[in-house]
Amino acid sequence: MVSDPSHALPDPKLDELLLLEQQLRSGTPLAQTHALSPAEVEHATFLLEQLRLLQSPLNEQANSPPRDESLPRKIGKYRIDQLLGCGGFAIVYRGWDSDLNRHTAIKVPLPRSLVNEDLRHRFLQESQTTAQLVHPHIVPIYESSEAGSVPYIALALCDGPTLAEYLKEKGPLPFETAAQIVMQIADAVEYSHQRGILHRDIKPANILLFKNEGSSDPSFPYTPRLSDFGLAKILEDAALQSRTSVMLGTAMYLAPEMMNSSTAIGSKAADIFGLGAVLYELISGHPPYFGESLFQVLEAARQASIPSLHTQSTNVPVDLASICHQAISKAPQDRYQSSGELRDDLQRFIKKTPVNARPLPCCRRLLRWMQEPARTAEASSFVLVSSIVLLMWLIVWPVAIPFGFRFVKGLSLEELMPYTAPLIILHGVSIFLALKISHRKLWAVIITTLLAGVVGLFQSAVVMSWISPPYPNLYANERTRDIVFLLLIFIFFLQTLLSAFAWISIQSQRARN
């Protein structure tokens, strides 16, 4: 996805920044050929030293304080005690605020996230806006500022793991615990939505678990809090706008409509999908979409239906499964209309009262199924294979006559070809159309639907003896003729049906785009 072109940077600049980040991560010396501003070079040089420090043996144990001279003494008013780690967006330190006598987490963004003054300003503005969110399940931001050329965010220091780390260690959670976590995060998201702030990247890695010794659930002594509000938008408008149009967010938690959207990411419906995806993983142990590569994950999100939670575990309560599946419905209009509705339904589940979530009616589920992109691939494959088989079957008869095979005894080419030649052309055209359907050509789907329907009606008329059958001498036995034509009716009925589904699917995809 590419956002507003007005924020795009020239490709040479992007190439230099992406190369710069590779150099930072690999620890190689910075080349002096980058066309960067002095502030960007200073920022990058500062981060290079910290990334080298992360790779040093002195920091292999997270709890041991670093003893490297390259660790900055202060960032802003915060004394830096420890280098905690590096993620896809920023380097994180543990700092000490001597004014308020408390430890804080200090985030310093990586260069590609702040490649020009406009983005640096937007980063600070976004952080300052998010700092206004005061909610028990949102990580508090204490300050957003700059120390010389180095922008930073000071926020509450988490004394526990992320939800992603916890899941990796513990696996699926008890159903009520999972519902409780997502209910609390949904409340935080509803709070932010009411203030016009989207999160855009809800996933377990962005949910921090703060220790809570007074928790009502002894098996889960944590308070979940959502972090990194709005920062995905900064990344989108930064160097990720390269020629390859890198997909934002984590694909495994990305709403399906984002796969085919050319607009900037982010909507309330997409945040609701993210909440549902987190709930799905808490229950099943894995996200709704997963694969061995990014391509497989994106293709699964675009093509496949999400496996039912009941296929993951037969013990999943029906109400909880209904809530989850409504939140992760492929069509945004089928999801909860607000995070508050999702929160309230999860609260009903926890209190063991009837929930509002219900499976879609059969007719709407059928329509959603027909609109999925997989229907086009299925139609193309079936029309192609069946047309090739029928074409080969037709060619066998005229080829066998000159060799005098027994099954064509009594037939001549003069008698056979007036019937066979048009059918060979028909199936050749069908093969061509099937190939065009695979490229999502609407005109090919329309022609195939009509053509297969007409041929199927013709064969039905033969079976019903409404018209004279072709090949009068070939099918002297009426029983044999009817069996063959019933089989052909079935094949062309499927071609018509699948082509009609592909017609609906392509039109639906075009409407969404």
Short mmCIF file of C-alpha atoms in Angstrom, two decimals:
data_model
loop_
_atom_site.label_atom_id
_atom_site.label_comp_id
_atom_site.label_asym_id
_atom_site.label_seq_id
_atom_site.Cartn_x
_atom_site.Cartn_y
_atom_site.Cartn_z
CA MET A 1 0.00 0.00 0.00
CA VAL A 2 1.15 3.49 -0.78
CA SER A 3 -0.06 6.51 1.09
CA ASP A 4 -0.59 10.06 -0.07
CA PRO A 5 1.96 10.74 -2.84
CA SER A 6 2.54 14.21 -1.43
CA HIS A 7 4.56 12.57 1.35
CA ALA A 8 6.60 10.37 -0.99
CA LEU A 9 10.36 10.81 -1.21
CA PRO A 10 12.52 10.50 -4.33
CA ASP A 11 13.76 6.95 -4.90
CA PRO A 12 17.50 7.84 -4.58
CA LYS A 13 16.83 9.27 -1.12
CA LEU A 14 14.86 6.17 -0.13
CA ASP A 15 17.59 3.84 -1.39
CA GLU A 16 20.19 5.70 0.65
CA LEU A 17 18.08 5.56 3.80
CA LEU A 18 17.31 1.87 3.47
CA LEU A 19 21.01 1.16 2.84
CA LEU A 20 21.83 3.29 5.86
CA GLU A 21 19.54 1.23 8.07
CA GLN A 22 21.13 -1.99 6.78
CA GLN A 23 24.51 -0.60 7.71
CA LEU A 24 23.24 0.34 11.15
CA ARG A 25 21.81 -3.11 11.80
CA SER A 26 24.89 -4.94 10.49
CA GLY A 27 27.26 -2.72 12.46
CA THR A 28 29.32 -1.72 9.41
CA PRO A 29 30.86 1.77 9.29
CA LEU A 30 28.66 4.52 7.91
CA ALA A 31 29.50 5.52 4.37
CA GLN A 32 29.90 9.27 3.90
CA THR A 33 28.25 9.28 0.47
CA HIS A 34 24.67 9.55 1.76
CA ALA A 35 22.87 12.75 0.75
CA LEU A 36 21.62 13.32 4.28
CA SER A 37 21.28 16.47 6.30
CA PRO A 38 23.76 17.07 9.16
CA ALA A 39 21.00 16.31 11.69
CA GLU A 40 20.22 13.00 9.99
CA VAL A 41 23.90 12.03 9.92
CA GLU A 42 24.23 12.91 13.63
CA HIS A 43 21.12 10.92 14.47
CA ALA A 44 22.34 7.92 12.46
CA THR A 45 25.83 8.03 13.97
CA PHE A 46 24.32 8.09 17.46
CA LEU A 47 22.15 5.05 16.67
CA LEU A 48 25.04 3.16 15.09
CA GLU A 49 26.91 3.18 18.38
CA GLN A 50 23.84 1.89 20.21
CA LEU A 51 23.22 -0.93 17.72
CA ARG A 52 26.86 -1.98 18.05
CA LEU A 53 26.39 -1.98 21.81
CA LEU A 54 23.34 -4.25 21.45
CA GLN A 55 25.49 -6.79 19.58
CA SER A 56 28.27 -6.73 22.17
CA PRO A 57 28.74 -9.57 24.69
CA LEU A 58 28.30 -7.04 27.50
CA ASN A 59 24.56 -6.93 26.81
CA GLU A 60 23.81 -10.60 26.33
CA GLN A 61 22.06 -10.70 29.70
CA ALA A 62 19.17 -8.27 29.80
CA ASN A 63 19.39 -7.70 33.55
CA SER A 64 23.09 -6.84 33.67
CA PRO A 65 23.83 -3.12 33.40
CA PRO A 66 25.89 -2.16 30.36
CA ARG A 67 29.49 -1.14 30.86
CA ASP A 68 30.11 0.27 27.38
CA GLU A 69 31.32 3.87 27.11
CA SER A 70 29.24 4.39 23.97
CA LEU A 71 26.02 4.27 26.00
CA PRO A 72 24.72 7.85 26.20
CA ARG A 73 24.79 9.34 29.68
CA LYS A 74 21.60 11.33 29.18
CA ILE A 75 18.81 11.83 26.65
CA GLY A 76 17.01 15.03 27.50
CA LYS A 77 16.57 15.10 31.26
CA TYR A 78 16.73 11.30 31.55
CA ARG A 79 19.81 9.47 32.80
CA ILE A 80 20.32 6.35 30.69
CA ASP A 81 20.88 3.21 32.76
CA GLN A 82 20.55 0.38 30.26
CA LEU A 83 20.04 -0.48 26.62
CA LEU A 84 16.94 -2.70 26.56
CA GLY A 85 16.64 -3.66 22.91
CA CYS A 86 15.90 -2.75 19.30
CA GLY A 87 12.69 -3.39 17.39
CA GLY A 88 11.40 -2.63 13.93
CA PHE A 89 10.75 0.99 14.86
CA ALA A 90 13.10 2.13 17.61
CA ILE A 91 15.92 1.52 20.07
CA VAL A 92 14.68 1.38 23.67
CA TYR A 93 16.60 2.38 26.81
CA ARG A 94 15.83 2.26 30.48
CA GLY A 95 16.15 5.76 31.84
CA TRP A 96 15.87 7.50 35.20
CA ASP A 97 13.84 10.65 35.72
CA SER A 98 15.52 12.37 38.67
CA ASP A 99 12.81 15.04 38.86
CA LEU A 100 10.06 12.48 39.59
CA ASN A 101 12.29 9.67 40.94
CA ARG A 102 11.04 6.98 38.55
CA HIS A 103 12.35 4.71 35.83
CA THR A 104 11.10 5.27 32.30
CA ALA A 105 11.45 3.69 28.89
CA ILE A 106 13.08 5.95 26.30
CA LYS A 107 12.40 5.23 22.63
CA VAL A 108 14.68 6.63 19.92
CA PRO A 109 13.25 6.00 16.41
CA LEU A 110 15.36 4.44 13.67
CA PRO A 111 16.44 6.69 10.77
CA ARG A 112 14.02 5.42 8.12
CA SER A 113 11.11 6.48 10.35
CA LEU A 114 12.21 10.11 10.45
CA VAL A 115 13.89 10.78 7.15
CA ASN A 116 13.06 14.46 6.82
CA GLU A 117 11.97 17.43 8.89
CA ASP A 118 8.30 16.96 7.99
CA LEU A 119 8.27 13.42 9.34
CA ARG A 120 10.25 14.42 12.42
CA HIS A 121 7.65 17.11 13.13
CA ARG A 122 4.79 14.66 12.53
CA PHE A 123 6.44 12.09 14.80
CA LEU A 124 6.62 14.59 17.65
CA GLN A 125 3.09 15.81 16.96
CA GLU A 126 1.67 12.25 16.85
CA SER A 127 3.44 11.36 20.09
CA GLN A 128 2.23 14.51 21.82
CA THR A 129 -1.34 13.79 20.68
CA THR A 130 -1.12 10.22 21.95
CA ALA A 131 0.29 11.49 25.25
CA GLN A 132 -3.14 12.98 25.90
CA LEU A 133 -4.64 9.48 26.10
CA VAL A 134 -5.02 8.68 29.78
CA HIS A 135 -6.46 5.20 30.22
CA PRO A 136 -5.59 2.28 32.52
CA HIS A 137 -4.95 0.03 29.51
CA ILE A 138 -2.86 2.43 27.41
CA VAL A 139 0.87 2.80 28.09
CA PRO A 140 1.32 6.37 29.39
CA ILE A 141 3.60 8.71 27.43
CA TYR A 142 5.38 11.14 29.76
CA GLU A 143 7.17 13.29 27.21
CA SER A 144 7.89 13.62 23.49
CA SER A 145 10.78 15.89 22.60
CA GLU A 146 14.24 16.18 21.04
CA ALA A 147 17.69 16.06 22.59
CA GLY A 148 19.76 17.95 20.03
CA SER A 149 19.16 16.06 16.77
CA VAL A 150 17.80 12.94 18.53
CA PRO A 151 13.99 12.75 18.86
CA TYR A 152 12.70 10.56 21.67
CA ILE A 153 9.62 9.43 23.58
CA ALA A 154 9.62 8.86 27.34
CA LEU A 155 6.95 6.42 28.47
CA ALA A 156 6.09 4.11 31.34
CA LEU A 157 8.63 1.32 31.82
CA CYS A 158 7.02 -2.12 31.55
CA ASP A 159 8.20 -4.60 34.19
CA GLY A 160 6.73 -7.60 32.38
CA PRO A 161 6.82 -9.23 28.94
CA THR A 162 4.85 -8.32 25.86
CA LEU A 163 1.73 -10.37 25.20
CA ALA A 164 3.55 -11.93 22.23
CA GLU A 165 6.40 -13.10 24.48
CA TYR A 166 3.95 -14.41 27.06
CA LEU A 167 2.03 -16.36 24.40
CA LYS A 168 5.24 -17.83 23.02
CA GLU A 169 6.10 -19.17 26.47
CA LYS A 170 2.63 -20.18 27.73
CA GLY A 171 0.66 -21.01 24.57
CA PRO A 172 -3.15 -20.51 24.35
CA LEU A 173 -4.73 -18.90 27.40
CA PRO A 174 -7.84 -19.91 29.36
CA PHE A 175 -10.94 -18.66 27.59
CA GLU A 176 -12.03 -16.21 30.30
CA THR A 177 -8.50 -14.82 30.61
CA ALA A 178 -8.33 -14.28 26.84
CA ALA A 179 -11.73 -12.57 26.87
CA GLN A 180 -10.68 -10.37 29.82
CA ILE A 181 -7.47 -9.21 28.11
CA VAL A 182 -9.15 -8.29 24.82
CA MET A 183 -12.09 -6.68 26.64
CA GLN A 184 -9.67 -4.35 28.44
CA ILE A 185 -7.74 -3.53 25.26
CA ALA A 186 -11.02 -3.00 23.36
CA ASP A 187 -12.03 -0.49 26.04
CA ALA A 188 -8.75 1.35 25.47
CA VAL A 189 -9.27 1.34 21.69
CA GLU A 190 -12.84 2.63 22.08
CA TYR A 191 -11.50 5.41 24.32
CA SER A 192 -8.95 6.41 21.66
CA HIS A 193 -11.47 6.17 18.81
CA GLN A 194 -13.80 8.55 20.64
CA ARG A 195 -10.91 11.04 20.61
CA GLY A 196 -10.25 10.55 16.91
CA ILE A 197 -7.07 8.48 17.31
CA LEU A 198 -6.60 5.16 15.49
CA HIS A 199 -4.02 2.61 16.52
CA ARG A 200 -3.43 1.00 13.08
CA ASP A 201 -1.18 -1.83 14.30
CA ILE A 202 -2.92 -3.86 17.01
CA LYS A 203 -1.04 -7.09 17.68
CA PRO A 204 0.29 -9.00 20.73
CA ALA A 205 3.76 -7.44 20.37
CA ASN A 206 2.20 -4.00 20.98
CA ILE A 207 0.40 -5.10 24.16
CA LEU A 208 2.67 -4.77 27.20
CA LEU A 209 2.00 -6.71 30.38
CA PHE A 210 2.58 -4.70 33.55
CA LYS A 211 2.87 -6.72 36.76
CA ASN A 212 -0.21 -6.56 38.97
CA GLU A 213 0.17 -8.45 42.22
CA GLY A 214 -3.43 -7.66 43.18
CA SER A 215 -4.86 -9.29 40.04
CA SER A 216 -8.13 -11.18 40.50
CA ASP A 217 -6.71 -13.92 38.26
CA PRO A 218 -3.69 -15.50 40.03
CA SER A 219 -2.72 -17.36 36.85
CA PHE A 220 -2.36 -14.04 34.99
CA PRO A 221 -0.93 -11.40 37.37
CA TYR A 222 -0.62 -8.67 34.75
CA THR A 223 -2.39 -5.55 33.53
CA PRO A 224 -2.35 -5.36 29.68
CA ARG A 225 -1.66 -1.97 28.14
CA LEU A 226 -1.62 -0.98 24.48
CA SER A 227 1.41 0.89 23.13
CA ASP A 228 2.63 2.58 19.94
CA PHE A 229 -0.57 4.41 19.00
CA GLY A 230 -0.42 5.94 15.53
CA LEU A 231 3.26 5.20 14.94
CA ALA A 232 2.42 2.87 12.06
CA LYS A 233 1.31 5.94 10.09
CA ILE A 234 4.74 7.51 10.54
CA LEU A 235 6.36 4.35 9.21
CA GLU A 236 3.98 4.30 6.25
CA ASP A 237 5.02 7.77 5.12
CA ALA A 238 8.72 7.08 5.61
CA ALA A 239 11.15 5.00 3.59
CA LEU A 240 8.73 2.10 3.35
CA GLN A 241 7.27 3.88 0.31
CA SER A 242 9.94 2.22 -1.82
CA ARG A 243 9.34 0.73 -5.24
CA THR A 244 8.23 -2.55 -3.70
CA SER A 245 5.43 -0.89 -1.68
CA VAL A 246 6.13 -2.81 1.51
CA MET A 247 2.96 -3.80 3.38
CA LEU A 248 2.51 -2.03 6.69
CA GLY A 249 1.74 -3.55 10.02
CA THR A 250 2.12 -7.23 10.72
CA ALA A 251 0.36 -9.08 7.93
CA MET A 252 -0.96 -11.77 10.26
CA TYR A 253 -3.15 -9.17 12.00
CA LEU A 254 -3.96 -6.99 9.00
CA ALA A 255 -7.61 -6.52 8.01
CA PRO A 256 -8.38 -8.14 4.61
CA GLU A 257 -9.62 -4.90 3.06
CA MET A 258 -6.14 -3.45 3.57
CA MET A 259 -4.76 -6.00 1.08
CA ASN A 260 -6.54 -4.38 -1.86
CA SER A 261 -6.56 -0.77 -0.73
CA SER A 262 -4.47 1.92 -2.34
CA THR A 263 -5.32 4.40 0.39
CA ALA A 264 -3.49 5.10 3.64
CA ILE A 265 -4.02 2.40 6.20
CA GLY A 266 -6.24 2.77 9.19
CA SER A 267 -9.91 2.66 10.09
CA LYS A 268 -12.01 1.79 13.09
CA ALA A 269 -13.04 -1.43 11.35
CA ALA A 270 -9.38 -2.38 10.82
CA ASP A 271 -8.63 -1.79 14.51
CA ILE A 272 -11.61 -3.99 15.42
CA PHE A 273 -10.22 -6.72 13.16
CA GLY A 274 -6.88 -6.40 14.97
CA LEU A 275 -8.63 -6.91 18.32
CA GLY A 276 -10.41 -9.97 16.96
CA ALA A 277 -7.14 -11.34 15.55
CA VAL A 278 -5.50 -10.99 18.97
CA LEU A 279 -8.45 -12.81 20.59
CA TYR A 280 -8.19 -15.55 17.96
CA GLU A 281 -4.51 -16.06 18.77
CA LEU A 282 -5.09 -16.05 22.53
CA ILE A 283 -7.63 -18.85 22.06
CA SER A 284 -5.98 -20.92 19.30
CA GLY A 285 -2.27 -20.20 19.80
CA HIS A 286 -1.75 -18.69 16.35
CA PRO A 287 -3.04 -15.72 14.32
CA PRO A 288 -5.95 -16.05 11.85
CA TYR A 289 -3.46 -16.00 8.95
CA PHE A 290 -0.06 -17.60 9.09
CA GLY A 291 2.51 -19.09 6.73
CA GLU A 292 6.20 -19.73 6.23
CA SER A 293 6.72 -16.49 4.30
CA LEU A 294 5.22 -13.02 4.06
CA PHE A 295 3.83 -13.91 0.62
CA GLN A 296 2.01 -16.95 2.02
CA VAL A 297 0.53 -14.89 4.85
CA LEU A 298 -0.66 -12.13 2.49
CA GLU A 299 -2.08 -14.67 0.05
CA ALA A 300 -3.89 -16.47 2.88
CA ALA A 301 -5.38 -13.18 4.05
CA ARG A 302 -6.47 -12.30 0.53
CA GLN A 303 -7.77 -15.68 -0.59
CA ALA A 304 -8.61 -18.09 2.20
CA SER A 305 -11.38 -18.12 4.76
CA ILE A 306 -10.29 -17.96 8.38
CA PRO A 307 -10.44 -21.44 9.95
CA SER A 308 -13.21 -21.76 12.50
CA LEU A 309 -12.08 -21.76 16.12
CA HIS A 310 -14.02 -24.99 16.58
CA THR A 311 -11.58 -26.67 14.18
CA GLN A 312 -8.77 -25.58 16.51
CA SER A 313 -10.45 -26.85 19.67
CA THR A 314 -13.87 -28.37 20.25
CA ASN A 315 -13.85 -26.90 23.76
CA VAL A 316 -14.12 -23.27 22.63
CA PRO A 317 -17.40 -21.84 23.99
CA VAL A 318 -19.88 -21.11 21.24
CA ASP A 319 -20.47 -17.54 22.44
CA LEU A 320 -16.75 -16.71 22.56
CA ALA A 321 -16.20 -18.19 19.09
CA SER A 322 -19.14 -16.14 17.76
CA ILE A 323 -17.69 -12.94 19.25
CA CYS A 324 -14.26 -13.64 17.75
CA HIS A 325 -15.55 -14.53 14.30
CA GLN A 326 -17.76 -11.45 14.14
CA ALA A 327 -14.76 -9.26 15.01
CA ILE A 328 -12.63 -10.83 12.25
CA SER A 329 -15.30 -11.00 9.55
CA LYS A 330 -13.77 -10.40 6.14
CA ALA A 331 -16.33 -7.72 5.28
CA PRO A 332 -15.96 -4.63 7.52
CA GLN A 333 -19.75 -4.14 7.66
CA ASP A 334 -20.15 -7.60 9.22
CA ARG A 335 -17.87 -6.76 12.17
CA TYR A 336 -18.84 -4.94 15.34
CA GLN A 337 -19.57 -1.34 14.49
CA SER A 338 -17.40 -0.09 17.34
CA SER A 339 -14.77 -1.36 19.74
CA GLY A 340 -17.24 -0.59 22.50
CA GLU A 341 -19.70 -3.14 21.10
CA LEU A 342 -16.93 -5.77 21.09
CA ARG A 343 -15.97 -4.84 24.66
CA ASP A 344 -19.58 -5.11 25.84
CA ASP A 345 -20.07 -8.52 24.23
CA LEU A 346 -16.89 -9.85 25.84
CA GLN A 347 -18.13 -8.54 29.17
CA ARG A 348 -21.41 -10.42 28.66
CA PHE A 349 -19.46 -13.59 27.94
CA ILE A 350 -17.41 -13.18 31.13
CA LYS A 351 -20.60 -12.59 33.15
CA LYS A 352 -22.19 -15.61 31.44
CA THR A 353 -25.10 -13.62 30.04
CA PRO A 354 -26.36 -13.91 26.44
CA VAL A 355 -24.11 -12.20 23.89
CA ASN A 356 -25.20 -10.21 20.83
CA ALA A 357 -22.82 -11.91 18.42
CA ARG A 358 -24.57 -14.37 16.18
CA PRO A 359 -23.44 -16.23 13.06
CA LEU A 360 -24.39 -14.55 9.79
CA PRO A 361 -27.60 -15.82 8.16
CA CYS A 362 -27.00 -18.59 5.63
CA CYS A 363 -27.84 -16.35 2.66
CA ARG A 364 -25.29 -13.69 3.74
CA ARG A 365 -22.64 -16.31 4.45
CA LEU A 366 -23.23 -17.75 0.97
CA LEU A 367 -22.90 -14.29 -0.58
CA ARG A 368 -19.65 -13.64 1.34
CA TRP A 369 -18.35 -17.03 0.19
CA MET A 370 -19.17 -16.23 -3.44
CA GLN A 371 -17.38 -12.88 -3.19
CA GLU A 372 -14.07 -14.38 -2.06
CA PRO A 373 -11.20 -14.15 -4.61
CA ALA A 374 -10.71 -17.93 -4.39
CA ARG A 375 -13.91 -18.41 -6.43
CA THR A 376 -12.20 -16.94 -9.49
CA ALA A 377 -9.28 -19.37 -9.25
CA GLU A 378 -11.67 -22.30 -8.77
CA ALA A 379 -13.75 -21.32 -11.82
CA SER A 380 -10.67 -20.87 -13.99
CA SER A 381 -9.21 -24.23 -12.95
CA PHE A 382 -12.43 -26.19 -13.44
CA VAL A 383 -13.30 -24.65 -16.82
CA LEU A 384 -9.72 -25.21 -18.03
CA VAL A 385 -9.44 -28.84 -16.91
CA SER A 386 -12.94 -29.89 -17.99
CA SER A 387 -12.57 -28.20 -21.41
CA ILE A 388 -9.21 -29.89 -22.02
CA VAL A 389 -10.68 -33.32 -21.09
CA LEU A 390 -13.71 -32.81 -23.36
CA LEU A 391 -11.52 -31.56 -26.19
CA MET A 392 -9.31 -34.64 -25.97
CA TRP A 393 -12.40 -36.86 -25.89
CA LEU A 394 -13.73 -35.19 -29.06
CA ILE A 395 -10.42 -35.49 -30.92
CA VAL A 396 -10.12 -39.22 -30.18
CA TRP A 397 -13.08 -40.11 -32.47
CA PRO A 398 -11.93 -38.60 -35.79
CA VAL A 399 -8.34 -39.68 -35.10
CA ALA A 400 -9.47 -43.30 -34.45
CA ILE A 401 -11.49 -43.67 -37.69
CA PRO A 402 -8.51 -43.93 -40.10
CA PHE A 403 -6.96 -46.60 -37.84
CA GLY A 404 -10.16 -48.68 -37.86
CA PHE A 405 -10.60 -48.99 -34.10
CA ARG A 406 -13.54 -51.08 -33.02
CA PHE A 407 -15.41 -48.39 -31.09
CA VAL A 408 -15.71 -46.25 -34.26
CA LYS A 409 -16.78 -49.09 -36.55
CA GLY A 410 -19.44 -47.95 -39.00
CA LEU A 411 -18.61 -44.23 -38.63
CA SER A 412 -17.05 -42.01 -41.29
CA LEU A 413 -15.27 -38.65 -41.07
CA GLU A 414 -17.91 -37.15 -43.38
CA GLU A 415 -20.62 -38.17 -40.95
CA LEU A 416 -18.70 -37.21 -37.79
CA MET A 417 -16.98 -33.90 -38.56
CA PRO A 418 -20.10 -31.71 -39.08
CA TYR A 419 -20.87 -32.37 -35.40
CA THR A 420 -17.33 -32.62 -34.04
CA ALA A 421 -15.65 -29.58 -35.63
CA PRO A 422 -17.93 -26.95 -33.99
CA LEU A 423 -17.52 -28.67 -30.61
CA ILE A 424 -13.72 -28.69 -30.96
CA ILE A 425 -13.83 -24.94 -31.65
CA LEU A 426 -16.20 -24.42 -28.70
CA HIS A 427 -13.89 -26.16 -26.23
CA GLY A 428 -10.84 -24.42 -27.67
CA VAL A 429 -12.58 -21.09 -26.98
CA SER A 430 -13.44 -22.31 -23.45
CA ILE A 431 -9.77 -23.05 -22.76
CA PHE A 432 -8.84 -19.55 -23.93
CA LEU A 433 -11.55 -18.02 -21.73
CA ALA A 434 -10.39 -20.06 -18.71
CA LEU A 435 -6.90 -18.59 -19.06
CA LYS A 436 -8.37 -15.09 -19.18
CA ILE A 437 -10.52 -15.81 -16.11
CA SER A 438 -7.33 -16.67 -14.20
CA HIS A 439 -6.25 -13.06 -14.93
CA ARG A 440 -9.56 -11.80 -13.51
CA LYS A 441 -10.99 -10.58 -16.83
CA LEU A 442 -14.65 -9.79 -16.25
CA TRP A 443 -15.61 -10.13 -19.93
CA ALA A 444 -14.19 -13.69 -20.00
CA VAL A 445 -16.26 -14.66 -16.96
CA ILE A 446 -19.43 -13.23 -18.49
CA ILE A 447 -18.92 -15.05 -21.82
CA THR A 448 -18.08 -18.34 -20.07
CA THR A 449 -21.17 -18.14 -17.86
CA LEU A 450 -23.48 -17.54 -20.82
CA LEU A 451 -21.75 -20.03 -23.12
CA ALA A 452 -21.71 -22.87 -20.60
CA GLY A 453 -25.33 -22.16 -19.71
CA VAL A 454 -26.49 -22.31 -23.37
CA VAL A 455 -24.58 -25.56 -24.04
CA GLY A 456 -25.98 -27.09 -20.86
CA LEU A 457 -29.54 -26.15 -21.90
CA PHE A 458 -28.96 -27.69 -25.35
CA GLN A 459 -27.86 -30.96 -23.80
CA SER A 460 -30.84 -30.93 -21.45
CA ALA A 461 -33.13 -30.54 -24.47
CA VAL A 462 -31.49 -33.61 -26.07
CA VAL A 463 -32.05 -35.71 -22.96
CA MET A 464 -35.69 -34.55 -22.76
CA SER A 465 -36.09 -35.42 -26.49
CA TRP A 466 -37.12 -31.86 -27.28
CA ILE A 467 -34.60 -31.75 -30.13
CA SER A 468 -32.94 -34.42 -32.28
CA PRO A 469 -29.70 -35.72 -30.76
CA PRO A 470 -26.36 -35.26 -32.55
CA TYR A 471 -24.35 -38.30 -33.60
CA PRO A 472 -27.45 -40.33 -34.57
CA ASN A 473 -25.42 -43.44 -35.42
CA LEU A 474 -22.99 -43.06 -32.53
CA TYR A 475 -25.59 -43.25 -29.79
CA ALA A 476 -28.09 -45.73 -31.21
CA ASN A 477 -28.58 -46.96 -27.64
CA GLU A 478 -30.71 -44.30 -25.93
CA ARG A 479 -29.66 -45.37 -22.41
CA THR A 480 -25.97 -44.89 -23.25
CA ARG A 481 -26.70 -41.55 -24.90
CA ASP A 482 -28.65 -40.27 -21.90
CA ILE A 483 -25.89 -41.29 -19.47
CA VAL A 484 -23.27 -39.46 -21.55
CA PHE A 485 -25.39 -36.35 -21.89
CA LEU A 486 -26.33 -36.29 -18.21
CA LEU A 487 -22.61 -36.32 -17.39
CA LEU A 488 -22.06 -33.44 -19.84
CA ILE A 489 -25.01 -31.53 -18.34
CA PHE A 490 -23.37 -31.87 -14.90
CA ILE A 491 -20.01 -30.60 -16.21
CA PHE A 492 -21.53 -27.58 -17.95
CA PHE A 493 -23.78 -26.86 -14.97
CA LEU A 494 -20.67 -26.62 -12.79
CA GLN A 495 -18.93 -24.44 -15.37
CA THR A 496 -21.93 -22.08 -15.38
CA LEU A 497 -22.21 -22.01 -11.59
CA LEU A 498 -18.51 -21.46 -10.90
CA SER A 499 -18.24 -18.82 -13.62
CA ALA A 500 -21.22 -17.00 -12.09
CA PHE A 501 -19.48 -17.09 -8.69
CA ALA A 502 -16.30 -15.72 -10.30
CA TRP A 503 -18.41 -12.98 -11.91
CA ILE A 504 -19.70 -11.96 -8.45
CA SER A 505 -16.20 -12.20 -6.94
CA ILE A 506 -14.54 -10.00 -9.58
CA GLN A 507 -17.28 -7.38 -9.39
CA SER A 508 -17.03 -7.37 -5.60
CA GLN A 509 -13.25 -6.91 -5.71
CA ARG A 510 -13.59 -4.07 -8.22
CA ALA A 511 -16.19 -2.35 -6.04
CA ARG A 512 -13.88 -2.56 -3.00
CA ASN A 513 -10.95 -1.15 -4.96
#
